Amino acid sequence: MRTFEDIKPLLQNVSHALTKYTIIDRMDFDFGIGVPLYPAEIHMLEAINRRSNIGVTELAKEFGITKGAVSQLVGKLVKKELVVKEKDLEHKARVIIKPTKLGRKACKNHAEFHEKHDQAFFEYLRQLDDESFNVALELSNHMNLWMDKYLK
């Protein structure tokens, strides 16, 4: 059985990666459209772009955030002319959020950014044998459960 001292280097690496992720999460990026976007904004835009006729409630469920938080993010994307809001013709109280042409371009460029920027890490994951990949997948699942305990 491993001791805490045995596990400590792994925890330190995870902590350093999470700290760096937190820093990156506060940075804005220009995905080739002349409009700086924060990770939360581009990821919300991606979710909107993946589906047609999506509303605030569905986005809130997908991201695990409040409808108010979604509305704030969508409002920023509307101001940046990356999405539009339209009334749902079938459900009058519902608003549908759709990407604009510029929003779709940002999503395309975002995907290309990750393909290029994350290539070495993706290649590392691709070369793992099935058992190692499944261990990494299980570790990431347990990390999520671990972090959930801090959020409760």
JSON list of C-alpha atoms in Angstrom, two decimals:
[
{"chain": "A", "resi": 1, "resn": "MET", "atom": "CA", "xyz": [0.00, 0.00, 0.00]},
{"chain": "A", "resi": 2, "resn": "ARG", "atom": "CA", "xyz": [1.36, 3.41, -0.95]},
{"chain": "A", "resi": 3, "resn": "THR", "atom": "CA", "xyz": [1.89, 6.01, 1.74]},
{"chain": "A", "resi": 4, "resn": "PHE", "atom": "CA", "xyz": [0.97, 9.65, 1.47]},
{"chain": "A", "resi": 5, "resn": "GLU", "atom": "CA", "xyz": [4.66, 10.39, 0.86]},
{"chain": "A", "resi": 6, "resn": "ASP", "atom": "CA", "xyz": [4.61, 7.96, -2.09]},
{"chain": "A", "resi": 7, "resn": "ILE", "atom": "CA", "xyz": [1.52, 9.68, -3.54]},
{"chain": "A", "resi": 8, "resn": "LYS", "atom": "CA", "xyz": [2.70, 13.23, -2.87]},
{"chain": "A", "resi": 9, "resn": "PRO", "atom": "CA", "xyz": [4.71, 13.72, -6.14]},
{"chain": "A", "resi": 10, "resn": "LEU", "atom": "CA", "xyz": [1.62, 12.76, -8.19]},
{"chain": "A", "resi": 11, "resn": "LEU", "atom": "CA", "xyz": [-0.56, 15.15, -6.19]},
{"chain": "A", "resi": 12, "resn": "GLN", "atom": "CA", "xyz": [1.99, 17.94, -6.69]},
{"chain": "A", "resi": 13, "resn": "ASN", "atom": "CA", "xyz": [1.99, 17.38, -10.46]},
{"chain": "A", "resi": 14, "resn": "VAL", "atom": "CA", "xyz": [-1.80, 17.42, -10.53]},
{"chain": "A", "resi": 15, "resn": "SER", "atom": "CA", "xyz": [-1.84, 20.56, -8.38]},
{"chain": "A", "resi": 16, "resn": "HIS", "atom": "CA", "xyz": [0.62, 22.32, -10.69]},
{"chain": "A", "resi": 17, "resn": "ALA", "atom": "CA", "xyz": [-1.44, 21.38, -13.76]},
{"chain": "A", "resi": 18, "resn": "LEU", "atom": "CA", "xyz": [-4.67, 22.59, -12.13]},
{"chain": "A", "resi": 19, "resn": "THR", "atom": "CA", "xyz": [-3.01, 25.87, -11.10]},
{"chain": "A", "resi": 20, "resn": "LYS", "atom": "CA", "xyz": [-1.82, 26.43, -14.66]},
{"chain": "A", "resi": 21, "resn": "TYR", "atom": "CA", "xyz": [-5.29, 25.59, -15.96]},
{"chain": "A", "resi": 22, "resn": "THR", "atom": "CA", "xyz": [-6.77, 28.20, -13.61]},
{"chain": "A", "resi": 23, "resn": "ILE", "atom": "CA", "xyz": [-4.37, 30.81, -15.00]},
{"chain": "A", "resi": 24, "resn": "ILE", "atom": "CA", "xyz": [-5.20, 29.82, -18.59]},
{"chain": "A", "resi": 25, "resn": "ASP", "atom": "CA", "xyz": [-8.92, 29.94, -17.78]},
{"chain": "A", "resi": 26, "resn": "ARG", "atom": "CA", "xyz": [-8.54, 33.67, -17.03]},
{"chain": "A", "resi": 27, "resn": "MET", "atom": "CA", "xyz": [-6.67, 34.47, -20.26]},
{"chain": "A", "resi": 28, "resn": "ASP", "atom": "CA", "xyz": [-8.35, 35.65, -23.42]},
{"chain": "A", "resi": 29, "resn": "PHE", "atom": "CA", "xyz": [-7.50, 34.36, -26.87]},
{"chain": "A", "resi": 30, "resn": "ASP", "atom": "CA", "xyz": [-8.15, 35.62, -30.39]},
{"chain": "A", "resi": 31, "resn": "PHE", "atom": "CA", "xyz": [-9.20, 32.72, -32.58]},
{"chain": "A", "resi": 32, "resn": "GLY", "atom": "CA", "xyz": [-8.54, 34.64, -35.78]},
{"chain": "A", "resi": 33, "resn": "ILE", "atom": "CA", "xyz": [-11.67, 36.79, -35.75]},
{"chain": "A", "resi": 34, "resn": "GLY", "atom": "CA", "xyz": [-10.31, 39.94, -34.10]},
{"chain": "A", "resi": 35, "resn": "VAL", "atom": "CA", "xyz": [-12.41, 39.41, -30.98]},
{"chain": "A", "resi": 36, "resn": "PRO", "atom": "CA", "xyz": [-10.73, 38.20, -27.77]},
{"chain": "A", "resi": 37, "resn": "LEU", "atom": "CA", "xyz": [-12.58, 35.31, -26.10]},
{"chain": "A", "resi": 38, "resn": "TYR", "atom": "CA", "xyz": [-12.15, 33.72, -22.69]},
{"chain": "A", "resi": 39, "resn": "PRO", "atom": "CA", "xyz": [-12.27, 29.92, -22.44]},
{"chain": "A", "resi": 40, "resn": "ALA", "atom": "CA", "xyz": [-15.76, 30.03, -20.87]},
{"chain": "A", "resi": 41, "resn": "GLU", "atom": "CA", "xyz": [-16.98, 32.11, -23.82]},
{"chain": "A", "resi": 42, "resn": "ILE", "atom": "CA", "xyz": [-15.52, 29.94, -26.59]},
{"chain": "A", "resi": 43, "resn": "HIS", "atom": "CA", "xyz": [-16.70, 26.75, -24.88]},
{"chain": "A", "resi": 44, "resn": "MET", "atom": "CA", "xyz": [-20.22, 28.15, -24.54]},
{"chain": "A", "resi": 45, "resn": "LEU", "atom": "CA", "xyz": [-20.07, 29.20, -28.19]},
{"chain": "A", "resi": 46, "resn": "GLU", "atom": "CA", "xyz": [-18.93, 25.69, -29.13]},
{"chain": "A", "resi": 47, "resn": "ALA", "atom": "CA", "xyz": [-21.90, 24.17, -27.28]},
{"chain": "A", "resi": 48, "resn": "ILE", "atom": "CA", "xyz": [-24.28, 26.52, -29.08]},
{"chain": "A", "resi": 49, "resn": "ASN", "atom": "CA", "xyz": [-22.63, 25.80, -32.44]},
{"chain": "A", "resi": 50, "resn": "ARG", "atom": "CA", "xyz": [-22.91, 22.01, -31.99]},
{"chain": "A", "resi": 51, "resn": "ARG", "atom": "CA", "xyz": [-26.71, 22.11, -31.81]},
{"chain": "A", "resi": 52, "resn": "SER", "atom": "CA", "xyz": [-29.57, 23.89, -33.38]},
{"chain": "A", "resi": 53, "resn": "ASN", "atom": "CA", "xyz": [-32.37, 25.38, -31.36]},
{"chain": "A", "resi": 54, "resn": "ILE", "atom": "CA", "xyz": [-30.64, 25.30, -27.98]},
{"chain": "A", "resi": 55, "resn": "GLY", "atom": "CA", "xyz": [-31.89, 27.35, -25.08]},
{"chain": "A", "resi": 56, "resn": "VAL", "atom": "CA", "xyz": [-30.57, 28.65, -21.79]},
{"chain": "A", "resi": 57, "resn": "THR", "atom": "CA", "xyz": [-31.96, 25.75, -19.74]},
{"chain": "A", "resi": 58, "resn": "GLU", "atom": "CA", "xyz": [-30.21, 23.11, -21.85]},
{"chain": "A", "resi": 59, "resn": "LEU", "atom": "CA", "xyz": [-26.93, 25.01, -21.71]},
{"chain": "A", "resi": 60, "resn": "ALA", "atom": "CA", "xyz": [-27.19, 25.40, -17.94]},
{"chain": "A", "resi": 61, "resn": "LYS", "atom": "CA", "xyz": [-27.68, 21.65, -17.56]},
{"chain": "A", "resi": 62, "resn": "GLU", "atom": "CA", "xyz": [-24.78, 20.84, -19.89]},
{"chain": "A", "resi": 63, "resn": "PHE", "atom": "CA", "xyz": [-22.33, 23.14, -18.10]},
{"chain": "A", "resi": 64, "resn": "GLY", "atom": "CA", "xyz": [-23.63, 22.56, -14.59]},
{"chain": "A", "resi": 65, "resn": "ILE", "atom": "CA", "xyz": [-24.15, 26.29, -14.02]},
{"chain": "A", "resi": 66, "resn": "THR", "atom": "CA", "xyz": [-27.15, 28.49, -13.34]},
{"chain": "A", "resi": 67, "resn": "LYS", "atom": "CA", "xyz": [-29.40, 29.86, -16.06]},
{"chain": "A", "resi": 68, "resn": "GLY", "atom": "CA", "xyz": [-28.34, 33.32, -14.89]},
{"chain": "A", "resi": 69, "resn": "ALA", "atom": "CA", "xyz": [-24.68, 32.49, -15.52]},
{"chain": "A", "resi": 70, "resn": "VAL", "atom": "CA", "xyz": [-25.58, 31.18, -18.99]},
{"chain": "A", "resi": 71, "resn": "SER", "atom": "CA", "xyz": [-27.56, 34.35, -19.71]},
{"chain": "A", "resi": 72, "resn": "GLN", "atom": "CA", "xyz": [-24.56, 36.49, -18.73]},
{"chain": "A", "resi": 73, "resn": "LEU", "atom": "CA", "xyz": [-22.22, 34.53, -21.00]},
{"chain": "A", "resi": 74, "resn": "VAL", "atom": "CA", "xyz": [-24.71, 34.56, -23.87]},
{"chain": "A", "resi": 75, "resn": "GLY", "atom": "CA", "xyz": [-25.12, 38.32, -23.40]},
{"chain": "A", "resi": 76, "resn": "LYS", "atom": "CA", "xyz": [-21.37, 38.76, -23.84]},
{"chain": "A", "resi": 77, "resn": "LEU", "atom": "CA", "xyz": [-21.44, 36.62, -26.96]},
{"chain": "A", "resi": 78, "resn": "VAL", "atom": "CA", "xyz": [-24.34, 38.66, -28.36]},
{"chain": "A", "resi": 79, "resn": "LYS", "atom": "CA", "xyz": [-22.38, 41.90, -27.76]},
{"chain": "A", "resi": 80, "resn": "LYS", "atom": "CA", "xyz": [-19.40, 40.38, -29.55]},
{"chain": "A", "resi": 81, "resn": "GLU", "atom": "CA", "xyz": [-21.76, 39.48, -32.44]},
{"chain": "A", "resi": 82, "resn": "LEU", "atom": "CA", "xyz": [-20.99, 35.75, -32.14]},
{"chain": "A", "resi": 83, "resn": "VAL", "atom": "CA", "xyz": [-24.54, 34.58, -31.37]},
{"chain": "A", "resi": 84, "resn": "VAL", "atom": "CA", "xyz": [-28.08, 35.81, -31.84]},
{"chain": "A", "resi": 85, "resn": "LYS", "atom": "CA", "xyz": [-31.14, 35.18, -29.72]},
{"chain": "A", "resi": 86, "resn": "GLU", "atom": "CA", "xyz": [-34.47, 34.42, -31.38]},
{"chain": "A", "resi": 87, "resn": "LYS", "atom": "CA", "xyz": [-37.93, 33.65, -30.07]},
{"chain": "A", "resi": 88, "resn": "ASP", "atom": "CA", "xyz": [-38.89, 29.99, -30.30]},
{"chain": "A", "resi": 89, "resn": "LEU", "atom": "CA", "xyz": [-41.91, 29.95, -32.60]},
{"chain": "A", "resi": 90, "resn": "GLU", "atom": "CA", "xyz": [-43.26, 26.74, -31.02]},
{"chain": "A", "resi": 91, "resn": "HIS", "atom": "CA", "xyz": [-42.68, 27.71, -27.37]},
{"chain": "A", "resi": 92, "resn": "LYS", "atom": "CA", "xyz": [-43.28, 31.44, -27.02]},
{"chain": "A", "resi": 93, "resn": "ALA", "atom": "CA", "xyz": [-41.56, 31.81, -23.62]},
{"chain": "A", "resi": 94, "resn": "ARG", "atom": "CA", "xyz": [-38.36, 30.13, -24.87]},
{"chain": "A", "resi": 95, "resn": "VAL", "atom": "CA", "xyz": [-35.43, 31.87, -26.53]},
{"chain": "A", "resi": 96, "resn": "ILE", "atom": "CA", "xyz": [-33.24, 30.00, -29.01]},
{"chain": "A", "resi": 97, "resn": "ILE", "atom": "CA", "xyz": [-29.55, 30.86, -29.25]},
{"chain": "A", "resi": 98, "resn": "LYS", "atom": "CA", "xyz": [-27.78, 30.46, -32.58]},
{"chain": "A", "resi": 99, "resn": "PRO", "atom": "CA", "xyz": [-24.23, 31.18, -33.74]},
{"chain": "A", "resi": 100, "resn": "THR", "atom": "CA", "xyz": [-23.58, 33.90, -36.29]},
{"chain": "A", "resi": 101, "resn": "LYS", "atom": "CA", "xyz": [-21.26, 33.42, -39.25]},
{"chain": "A", "resi": 102, "resn": "LEU", "atom": "CA", "xyz": [-18.48, 35.01, -37.17]},
{"chain": "A", "resi": 103, "resn": "GLY", "atom": "CA", "xyz": [-19.33, 32.68, -34.27]},
{"chain": "A", "resi": 104, "resn": "ARG", "atom": "CA", "xyz": [-19.07, 29.63, -36.52]},
{"chain": "A", "resi": 105, "resn": "LYS", "atom": "CA", "xyz": [-15.71, 30.88, -37.80]},
{"chain": "A", "resi": 106, "resn": "ALA", "atom": "CA", "xyz": [-14.47, 31.28, -34.22]},
{"chain": "A", "resi": 107, "resn": "CYS", "atom": "CA", "xyz": [-15.50, 27.67, -33.50]},
{"chain": "A", "resi": 108, "resn": "LYS", "atom": "CA", "xyz": [-13.71, 26.40, -36.61]},
{"chain": "A", "resi": 109, "resn": "ASN", "atom": "CA", "xyz": [-10.57, 28.33, -35.69]},
{"chain": "A", "resi": 110, "resn": "HIS", "atom": "CA", "xyz": [-10.83, 27.15, -32.07]},
{"chain": "A", "resi": 111, "resn": "ALA", "atom": "CA", "xyz": [-10.85, 23.51, -33.21]},
{"chain": "A", "resi": 112, "resn": "GLU", "atom": "CA", "xyz": [-7.81, 24.16, -35.43]},
{"chain": "A", "resi": 113, "resn": "PHE", "atom": "CA", "xyz": [-6.07, 25.91, -32.51]},
{"chain": "A", "resi": 114, "resn": "HIS", "atom": "CA", "xyz": [-6.50, 22.83, -30.32]},
{"chain": "A", "resi": 115, "resn": "GLU", "atom": "CA", "xyz": [-5.48, 20.43, -33.09]},
{"chain": "A", "resi": 116, "resn": "LYS", "atom": "CA", "xyz": [-2.21, 22.31, -33.44]},
{"chain": "A", "resi": 117, "resn": "HIS", "atom": "CA", "xyz": [-1.61, 23.44, -29.85]},
{"chain": "A", "resi": 118, "resn": "ASP", "atom": "CA", "xyz": [-2.51, 20.16, -28.15]},
{"chain": "A", "resi": 119, "resn": "GLN", "atom": "CA", "xyz": [-0.99, 17.86, -30.76]},
{"chain": "A", "resi": 120, "resn": "ALA", "atom": "CA", "xyz": [1.83, 16.49, -28.56]},
{"chain": "A", "resi": 121, "resn": "PHE", "atom": "CA", "xyz": [-0.51, 15.67, -25.68]},
{"chain": "A", "resi": 122, "resn": "PHE", "atom": "CA", "xyz": [-3.09, 14.06, -27.98]},
{"chain": "A", "resi": 123, "resn": "GLU", "atom": "CA", "xyz": [-0.34, 12.01, -29.60]},
{"chain": "A", "resi": 124, "resn": "TYR", "atom": "CA", "xyz": [0.77, 10.84, -26.15]},
{"chain": "A", "resi": 125, "resn": "LEU", "atom": "CA", "xyz": [-2.80, 9.74, -25.37]},
{"chain": "A", "resi": 126, "resn": "ARG", "atom": "CA", "xyz": [-3.17, 8.03, -28.76]},
{"chain": "A", "resi": 127, "resn": "GLN", "atom": "CA", "xyz": [-0.04, 5.92, -28.28]},
{"chain": "A", "resi": 128, "resn": "LEU", "atom": "CA", "xyz": [-1.14, 4.54, -24.90]},
{"chain": "A", "resi": 129, "resn": "ASP", "atom": "CA", "xyz": [-2.12, 0.89, -24.92]},
{"chain": "A", "resi": 130, "resn": "ASP", "atom": "CA", "xyz": [-5.74, 0.17, -23.98]},
{"chain": "A", "resi": 131, "resn": "GLU", "atom": "CA", "xyz": [-4.95, -0.70, -20.37]},
{"chain": "A", "resi": 132, "resn": "SER", "atom": "CA", "xyz": [-2.94, 2.50, -19.81]},
{"chain": "A", "resi": 133, "resn": "PHE", "atom": "CA", "xyz": [-5.59, 4.62, -21.49]},
{"chain": "A", "resi": 134, "resn": "ASN", "atom": "CA", "xyz": [-8.29, 3.07, -19.31]},
{"chain": "A", "resi": 135, "resn": "VAL", "atom": "CA", "xyz": [-6.20, 3.79, -16.20]},
{"chain": "A", "resi": 136, "resn": "ALA", "atom": "CA", "xyz": [-5.87, 7.44, -17.30]},
{"chain": "A", "resi": 137, "resn": "LEU", "atom": "CA", "xyz": [-9.61, 7.59, -17.96]},
{"chain": "A", "resi": 138, "resn": "GLU", "atom": "CA", "xyz": [-10.37, 6.11, -14.55]},
{"chain": "A", "resi": 139, "resn": "LEU", "atom": "CA", "xyz": [-7.92, 8.53, -12.91]},
{"chain": "A", "resi": 140, "resn": "SER", "atom": "CA", "xyz": [-9.63, 11.51, -14.55]},
{"chain": "A", "resi": 141, "resn": "ASN", "atom": "CA", "xyz": [-13.03, 10.24, -13.39]},
{"chain": "A", "resi": 142, "resn": "HIS", "atom": "CA", "xyz": [-11.75, 9.90, -9.82]},
{"chain": "A", "resi": 143, "resn": "MET", "atom": "CA", "xyz": [-10.20, 13.38, -9.99]},
{"chain": "A", "resi": 144, "resn": "ASN", "atom": "CA", "xyz": [-13.61, 14.78, -10.91]},
{"chain": "A", "resi": 145, "resn": "LEU", "atom": "CA", "xyz": [-15.22, 13.01, -7.96]},
{"chain": "A", "resi": 146, "resn": "TRP", "atom": "CA", "xyz": [-12.39, 14.25, -5.72]},
{"chain": "A", "resi": 147, "resn": "MET", "atom": "CA", "xyz": [-12.98, 17.87, -6.82]},
{"chain": "A", "resi": 148, "resn": "ASP", "atom": "CA", "xyz": [-16.76, 17.46, -6.41]},
{"chain": "A", "resi": 149, "resn": "LYS", "atom": "CA", "xyz": [-16.20, 16.94, -2.68]},
{"chain": "A", "resi": 150, "resn": "TYR", "atom": "CA", "xyz": [-14.66, 20.43, -2.43]},
{"chain": "A", "resi": 151, "resn": "LEU", "atom": "CA", "xyz": [-17.65, 21.96, -4.20]},
{"chain": "A", "resi": 152, "resn": "LYS", "atom": "CA", "xyz": [-20.21, 20.56, -1.75]}
]
